[in-house]
mmCIF file of C-alpha atoms and ligand atoms in Angstrom:
data_model
loop_
_atom_site.group_PDB
_atom_site.id
_atom_site.type_symbol
_atom_site.label_atom_id
_atom_site.label_comp_id
_atom_site.label_asym_id
_atom_site.label_seq_id
_atom_site.Cartn_x
_atom_site.Cartn_y
_atom_site.Cartn_z
ATOM 1 C CA MET A 222 18.831 184.080 103.875
ATOM 2 C CA TYR A 223 20.610 185.441 106.959
ATOM 3 C CA GLN A 224 18.772 187.869 109.199
ATOM 4 C CA LEU A 225 20.873 190.152 111.345
ATOM 5 C CA TYR A 226 19.139 191.850 114.264
ATOM 6 C CA TYR A 227 20.929 195.138 114.672
ATOM 7 C CA TYR A 228 20.895 198.673 115.965
ATOM 8 C CA PRO A 229 23.061 201.339 114.285
ATOM 9 C CA SER A 230 26.670 201.264 115.498
ATOM 10 C CA ASN A 231 25.963 198.577 118.113
ATOM 11 C CA ALA A 232 27.879 195.293 118.390
ATOM 12 C CA SER A 233 25.952 194.213 115.288
ATOM 13 C CA LEU A 234 28.238 196.407 113.178
ATOM 14 C CA ALA A 235 31.122 193.895 112.918
ATOM 15 C CA PRO A 236 28.852 191.038 111.730
ATOM 16 C CA HIS A 237 27.184 193.507 109.375
ATOM 17 C CA MET A 238 30.520 194.531 107.830
ATOM 18 C CA LEU A 239 31.418 190.841 107.462
ATOM 19 C CA LEU A 240 28.115 190.037 105.748
ATOM 20 C CA GLU A 241 28.816 192.840 103.290
ATOM 21 C CA GLU A 242 32.349 191.551 102.764
ATOM 22 C CA ILE A 243 31.137 188.011 102.101
ATOM 23 C CA GLY A 244 28.445 189.181 99.716
ATOM 24 C CA ALA A 245 25.885 186.595 100.871
ATOM 25 C CA PRO A 246 22.237 187.699 100.839
ATOM 26 C CA PHE A 247 21.036 188.973 104.204
ATOM 27 C CA GLU A 248 18.301 191.078 105.731
ATOM 28 C CA LEU A 249 18.781 193.654 108.451
ATOM 29 C CA ARG A 250 16.172 193.672 111.213
ATOM 30 C CA LEU A 251 16.177 196.784 113.366
ATOM 31 C CA VAL A 252 15.897 196.144 117.115
ATOM 32 C CA ASP A 253 14.545 199.472 118.237
ATOM 33 C CA ARG A 254 16.485 200.346 121.367
ATOM 34 C CA ALA A 255 14.490 203.564 121.667
ATOM 35 C CA GLN A 256 11.473 201.324 122.355
ATOM 36 C CA ASN A 257 13.541 198.952 124.526
ATOM 37 C CA ALA A 258 12.820 196.266 121.939
ATOM 38 C CA HIS A 259 15.964 194.346 122.964
ATOM 39 C CA LYS A 260 14.248 193.558 126.284
ATOM 40 C CA HIS A 261 10.925 192.450 124.768
ATOM 41 C CA ALA A 262 9.867 188.821 124.950
ATOM 42 C CA ASP A 263 9.989 188.292 121.176
ATOM 43 C CA TYR A 264 13.597 189.434 120.952
ATOM 44 C CA LEU A 265 14.640 187.588 124.136
ATOM 45 C CA LYS A 266 13.708 184.368 122.367
ATOM 46 C CA LEU A 267 16.487 185.148 119.888
ATOM 47 C CA ASN A 268 18.974 186.605 122.328
ATOM 48 C CA PRO A 269 18.139 185.801 125.967
ATOM 49 C CA THR A 270 20.887 188.180 127.149
ATOM 50 C CA GLY A 271 18.761 191.110 125.937
ATOM 51 C CA ARG A 272 21.661 192.494 123.936
ATOM 52 C CA ILE A 273 22.322 193.252 120.299
ATOM 53 C CA PRO A 274 23.047 191.492 117.932
ATOM 54 C CA ALA A 275 21.401 188.204 117.026
ATOM 55 C CA LEU A 276 21.719 186.264 113.793
ATOM 56 C CA LEU A 277 19.258 183.853 112.214
ATOM 57 C CA ASP A 278 20.726 181.336 109.804
ATOM 58 C CA GLY A 279 17.952 178.946 108.843
ATOM 59 C CA GLU A 280 17.252 176.847 111.939
ATOM 60 C CA LEU A 281 20.205 178.348 113.772
ATOM 61 C CA THR A 282 19.762 181.305 116.115
ATOM 62 C CA LEU A 283 22.986 182.819 117.374
ATOM 63 C CA PHE A 284 24.012 185.602 119.733
ATOM 64 C CA GLU A 285 27.420 187.072 120.702
ATOM 65 C CA SER A 286 28.951 189.118 117.929
ATOM 66 C CA ALA A 287 32.320 187.292 117.953
ATOM 67 C CA ALA A 288 30.566 183.918 117.625
ATOM 68 C CA ILE A 289 28.486 185.299 114.761
ATOM 69 C CA CYS A 290 31.656 186.533 113.008
ATOM 70 C CA LEU A 291 33.331 183.126 113.399
ATOM 71 C CA HIS A 292 30.236 181.333 112.122
ATOM 72 C CA LEU A 293 29.949 183.570 109.056
ATOM 73 C CA ALA A 294 33.659 183.210 108.247
ATOM 74 C CA GLU A 295 33.427 179.415 108.510
ATOM 75 C CA ARG A 296 30.308 179.257 106.368
ATOM 76 C CA HIS A 297 32.023 181.280 103.623
ATOM 77 C CA GLU A 298 35.530 179.903 103.551
ATOM 78 C CA GLN A 299 36.183 181.379 100.102
ATOM 79 C CA ALA A 300 36.139 184.878 101.616
ATOM 80 C CA GLN A 301 39.260 183.900 103.630
ATOM 81 C CA LEU A 302 38.163 185.831 106.678
ATOM 82 C CA LEU A 303 39.774 183.176 108.882
ATOM 83 C CA PRO A 304 43.377 182.015 108.372
ATOM 84 C CA PRO A 305 43.913 178.325 107.518
ATOM 85 C CA ALA A 306 42.802 175.962 110.314
ATOM 86 C CA GLY A 307 45.689 174.841 112.513
ATOM 87 C CA SER A 308 48.042 177.604 111.330
ATOM 88 C CA ALA A 309 49.884 179.995 113.625
ATOM 89 C CA GLU A 310 47.940 182.810 111.989
ATOM 90 C CA ARG A 311 44.646 181.111 112.957
ATOM 91 C CA ALA A 312 45.876 180.932 116.563
ATOM 92 C CA HIS A 313 46.691 184.653 116.509
ATOM 93 C CA CYS A 314 43.280 185.320 115.025
ATOM 94 C CA TYR A 315 41.625 183.550 117.981
ATOM 95 C CA LYS A 316 43.895 185.376 120.408
ATOM 96 C CA TRP A 317 43.031 188.833 119.085
ATOM 97 C CA LEU A 318 39.337 188.097 118.676
ATOM 98 C CA MET A 319 39.163 186.949 122.312
ATOM 99 C CA TYR A 320 41.130 189.976 123.433
ATOM 100 C CA LEU A 321 38.853 192.291 121.483
ATOM 101 C CA THR A 322 35.607 190.764 122.695
ATOM 102 C CA ASN A 323 36.388 189.910 126.320
ATOM 103 C CA THR A 324 38.867 192.638 127.228
ATOM 104 C CA LEU A 325 38.601 195.741 125.041
ATOM 105 C CA GLN A 326 34.872 195.496 124.276
ATOM 106 C CA ALA A 327 34.028 194.722 127.910
ATOM 107 C CA GLU A 328 35.994 197.767 129.078
ATOM 108 C CA ILE A 329 34.299 199.992 126.494
ATOM 109 C CA LEU A 330 30.926 198.821 127.805
ATOM 110 C CA THR A 331 32.076 199.807 131.313
ATOM 111 C CA TYR A 332 32.910 203.262 129.938
ATOM 112 C CA PHE A 333 29.467 203.659 128.376
ATOM 113 C CA TYR A 334 27.454 202.158 131.249
ATOM 114 C CA PRO A 335 29.398 203.054 134.445
ATOM 115 C CA GLU A 336 26.151 203.514 136.399
ATOM 116 C CA ARG A 337 25.665 199.751 136.240
ATOM 117 C CA LEU A 338 28.703 199.280 138.456
ATOM 118 C CA CYS A 339 28.141 201.823 141.214
ATOM 119 C CA ASP A 340 25.476 203.980 142.812
ATOM 120 C CA ASP A 341 26.558 207.593 143.157
ATOM 121 C CA ALA A 342 27.561 210.209 140.617
ATOM 122 C CA ALA A 343 31.134 210.651 141.884
ATOM 123 C CA ALA A 344 31.820 206.925 141.720
ATOM 124 C CA THR A 345 30.257 206.758 138.254
ATOM 125 C CA ALA A 346 32.562 209.512 137.006
ATOM 126 C CA GLN A 347 35.533 207.705 138.530
ATOM 127 C CA VAL A 348 34.644 204.360 136.923
ATOM 128 C CA LYS A 349 34.268 206.102 133.558
ATOM 129 C CA ALA A 350 37.634 207.858 133.887
ATOM 130 C CA HIS A 351 39.398 204.645 134.907
ATOM 131 C CA ALA A 352 37.793 202.755 132.033
ATOM 132 C CA GLU A 353 38.926 205.403 129.558
ATOM 133 C CA ALA A 354 42.506 205.200 130.842
ATOM 134 C CA ARG A 355 42.491 201.390 130.672
ATOM 135 C CA ILE A 356 41.075 201.498 127.132
ATOM 136 C CA GLY A 357 43.914 203.860 126.220
ATOM 137 C CA ASP A 358 46.432 201.215 127.358
ATOM 138 C CA MET A 359 44.629 198.555 125.341
ATOM 139 C CA LEU A 360 44.627 200.729 122.225
ATOM 140 C CA ALA A 361 48.360 201.343 122.749
ATOM 141 C CA LEU A 362 48.915 197.569 122.750
ATOM 142 C CA LEU A 363 47.017 197.212 119.478
ATOM 143 C CA ASP A 364 48.832 200.200 118.033
ATOM 144 C CA ALA A 365 52.174 198.555 118.853
ATOM 145 C CA GLU A 366 51.034 195.401 117.060
ATOM 146 C CA LEU A 367 50.651 197.452 113.869
ATOM 147 C CA ALA A 368 54.007 199.207 114.286
ATOM 148 C CA ASP A 369 55.854 196.858 111.897
ATOM 149 C CA GLY A 370 53.922 198.380 109.004
ATOM 150 C CA ARG A 371 51.504 195.493 108.420
ATOM 151 C CA THR A 372 48.350 196.383 106.528
ATOM 152 C CA TRP A 373 45.872 194.486 108.729
ATOM 153 C CA LEU A 374 45.929 193.198 112.297
ATOM 154 C CA LEU A 375 47.225 189.745 111.323
ATOM 155 C CA GLY A 376 49.370 190.742 108.356
ATOM 156 C CA GLU A 377 48.615 191.424 104.712
ATOM 157 C CA GLN A 378 45.301 189.588 104.522
ATOM 158 C CA TYR A 379 42.074 191.203 105.742
ATOM 159 C CA ARG A 380 40.519 188.902 108.374
ATOM 160 C CA LEU A 381 37.444 188.927 110.602
ATOM 161 C CA VAL A 382 39.347 190.627 113.429
ATOM 162 C CA ASP A 383 39.712 193.761 111.284
ATOM 163 C CA PRO A 384 36.064 194.821 111.104
ATOM 164 C CA TYR A 385 35.771 193.812 114.762
ATOM 165 C CA LEU A 386 38.651 196.087 115.745
ATOM 166 C CA GLY A 387 37.264 198.807 113.484
ATOM 167 C CA MET A 388 33.909 198.659 115.257
ATOM 168 C CA LEU A 389 35.517 198.989 118.702
ATOM 169 C CA CYS A 390 37.824 201.803 117.553
ATOM 170 C CA ARG A 391 34.780 203.664 116.205
ATOM 171 C CA TRP A 392 33.207 203.514 119.654
ATOM 172 C CA THR A 393 36.155 205.505 121.068
ATOM 173 C CA ARG A 394 35.645 208.425 118.690
ATOM 174 C CA GLY A 395 34.396 210.712 121.499
ATOM 175 C CA PHE A 396 37.315 209.908 123.825
ATOM 176 C CA THR A 397 40.022 212.380 124.797
ATOM 177 C CA ARG A 398 42.451 209.995 123.087
ATOM 178 C CA PRO A 399 40.409 208.209 120.424
ATOM 179 C CA ALA A 400 41.779 205.251 118.444
ATOM 180 C CA ARG A 401 42.191 207.457 115.353
ATOM 181 C CA SER A 402 44.759 209.588 117.202
ATOM 182 C CA PHE A 403 47.203 206.669 117.617
ATOM 183 C CA VAL A 404 50.080 206.705 115.176
ATOM 184 C CA HIS A 405 49.414 203.304 113.582
ATOM 185 C CA LEU A 406 45.741 202.816 114.395
ATOM 186 C CA GLY A 407 44.860 206.105 112.683
ATOM 187 C CA PRO A 408 46.076 205.070 109.190
ATOM 188 C CA TYR A 409 44.765 201.523 109.818
ATOM 189 C CA LEU A 410 41.261 202.929 110.354
ATOM 190 C CA GLN A 411 41.577 204.988 107.189
ATOM 191 C CA ARG A 412 42.522 201.809 105.295
ATOM 192 C CA LEU A 413 39.468 200.097 106.719
ATOM 193 C CA LEU A 414 37.337 202.935 105.389
ATOM 194 C CA THR A 415 38.620 202.311 101.868
ATOM 195 C CA ARG A 416 36.863 198.929 101.824
ATOM 196 C CA PRO A 417 33.574 199.165 99.938
ATOM 197 C CA ALA A 418 31.961 196.552 102.232
ATOM 198 C CA VAL A 419 32.797 198.611 105.316
ATOM 199 C CA VAL A 420 31.439 201.790 103.755
ATOM 200 C CA ARG A 421 28.247 200.024 102.628
ATOM 201 C CA ALA A 422 27.594 198.781 106.170
ATOM 202 C CA LEU A 423 28.217 202.202 107.751
ATOM 203 C CA ARG A 424 26.021 203.938 105.168
ATOM 204 C CA SER A 425 23.183 201.447 105.349
ATOM 205 C CA GLU A 426 23.064 201.872 109.147
ATOM 206 C CA GLY A 427 22.589 205.591 108.480
ATOM 207 C CA LEU A 428 25.723 206.566 110.417
ATOM 208 C CA PRO A 429 26.918 210.129 109.814
ATOM 209 C CA GLU A 430 30.543 210.927 108.961
ATOM 210 C CA PRO A 431 33.170 211.112 110.377
ATOM 211 C CA TRP A 432 32.908 207.369 110.996
ATOM 212 C CA VAL A 433 35.926 206.959 113.274
HETATM 213 N N1 LIG B 215 29.277 190.420 124.159
HETATM 214 C C1 LIG B 215 28.094 190.876 123.474
HETATM 215 C C2 LIG B 215 27.819 192.302 123.892
HETATM 216 C C3 LIG B 215 26.610 192.846 123.198
HETATM 217 C C4 LIG B 215 26.189 194.182 123.795
HETATM 218 O O1 LIG B 215 26.485 194.528 124.966
HETATM 219 N N2 LIG B 215 25.481 194.958 122.974
HETATM 220 C C5 LIG B 215 25.017 196.237 123.456
HETATM 221 C C6 LIG B 215 24.932 197.216 122.309
HETATM 222 S S1 LIG B 215 26.530 197.555 121.677
HETATM 223 C C7 LIG B 215 23.626 196.071 124.020
HETATM 224 O O2 LIG B 215 22.802 195.404 123.440
HETATM 225 N N3 LIG B 215 23.375 196.711 125.161
HETATM 226 C C8 LIG B 215 22.095 196.704 125.761
HETATM 227 C C9 LIG B 215 22.157 196.378 127.196
HETATM 228 O O3 LIG B 215 23.235 196.076 127.721
HETATM 229 O O4 LIG B 215 21.096 196.459 127.836
HETATM 230 C C10 LIG B 215 28.280 190.782 121.956
HETATM 231 O O5 LIG B 215 29.379 191.111 121.509
HETATM 232 O O6 LIG B 215 27.346 190.385 121.254
#
């Protein structure tokens, strides 16, 4: 059985939503950030970066949420969370997943942890403000992608990039211009919230509404 090491609303949320979508048996293991458990030796054996999440799949231990999502989608091909191998849609899936994980997610982390990048309060506030503006541009790009009326990020089929994008959009809910306020992203997020698997994951992490 899979074991997902998680903390509510952390980067474990996308793999969690995928596990629910797939319907495979899994256990959630709380990594108690309040106790700094993600920096403890036991957890560092699973994820030496000291970050959340980690996934155990039998003998396999995996970290990096995007890698975990790809692994789960490949292990459960029948769920069709990845487009057919070699197709143009698969290439777009890789493109957006990379963009989400190494561009948008990285910038959101800068927004939440600006003090890691500079020393004084004024600089910290500036880094945060710049990150928020840059995230706004990134959300605008994603919003434009949805402008042709497609249901999901890659078209009419729900794919692994959708819960991933949903997780990142959720993280912007306290922004001046949150993802939900964008003309196409707003309804897209509402569609995501109609999926029972998404709702089950949000509820079981104990996250209060509104979710986005
Ligand atoms: N690229 C990593 C990022 C994971 C990450 O930064 N997780 C955050 C929680 S959302 C974390 O564990 N932060 C703790 C820290 O940076 O000390 C992934 O997607 O798995």
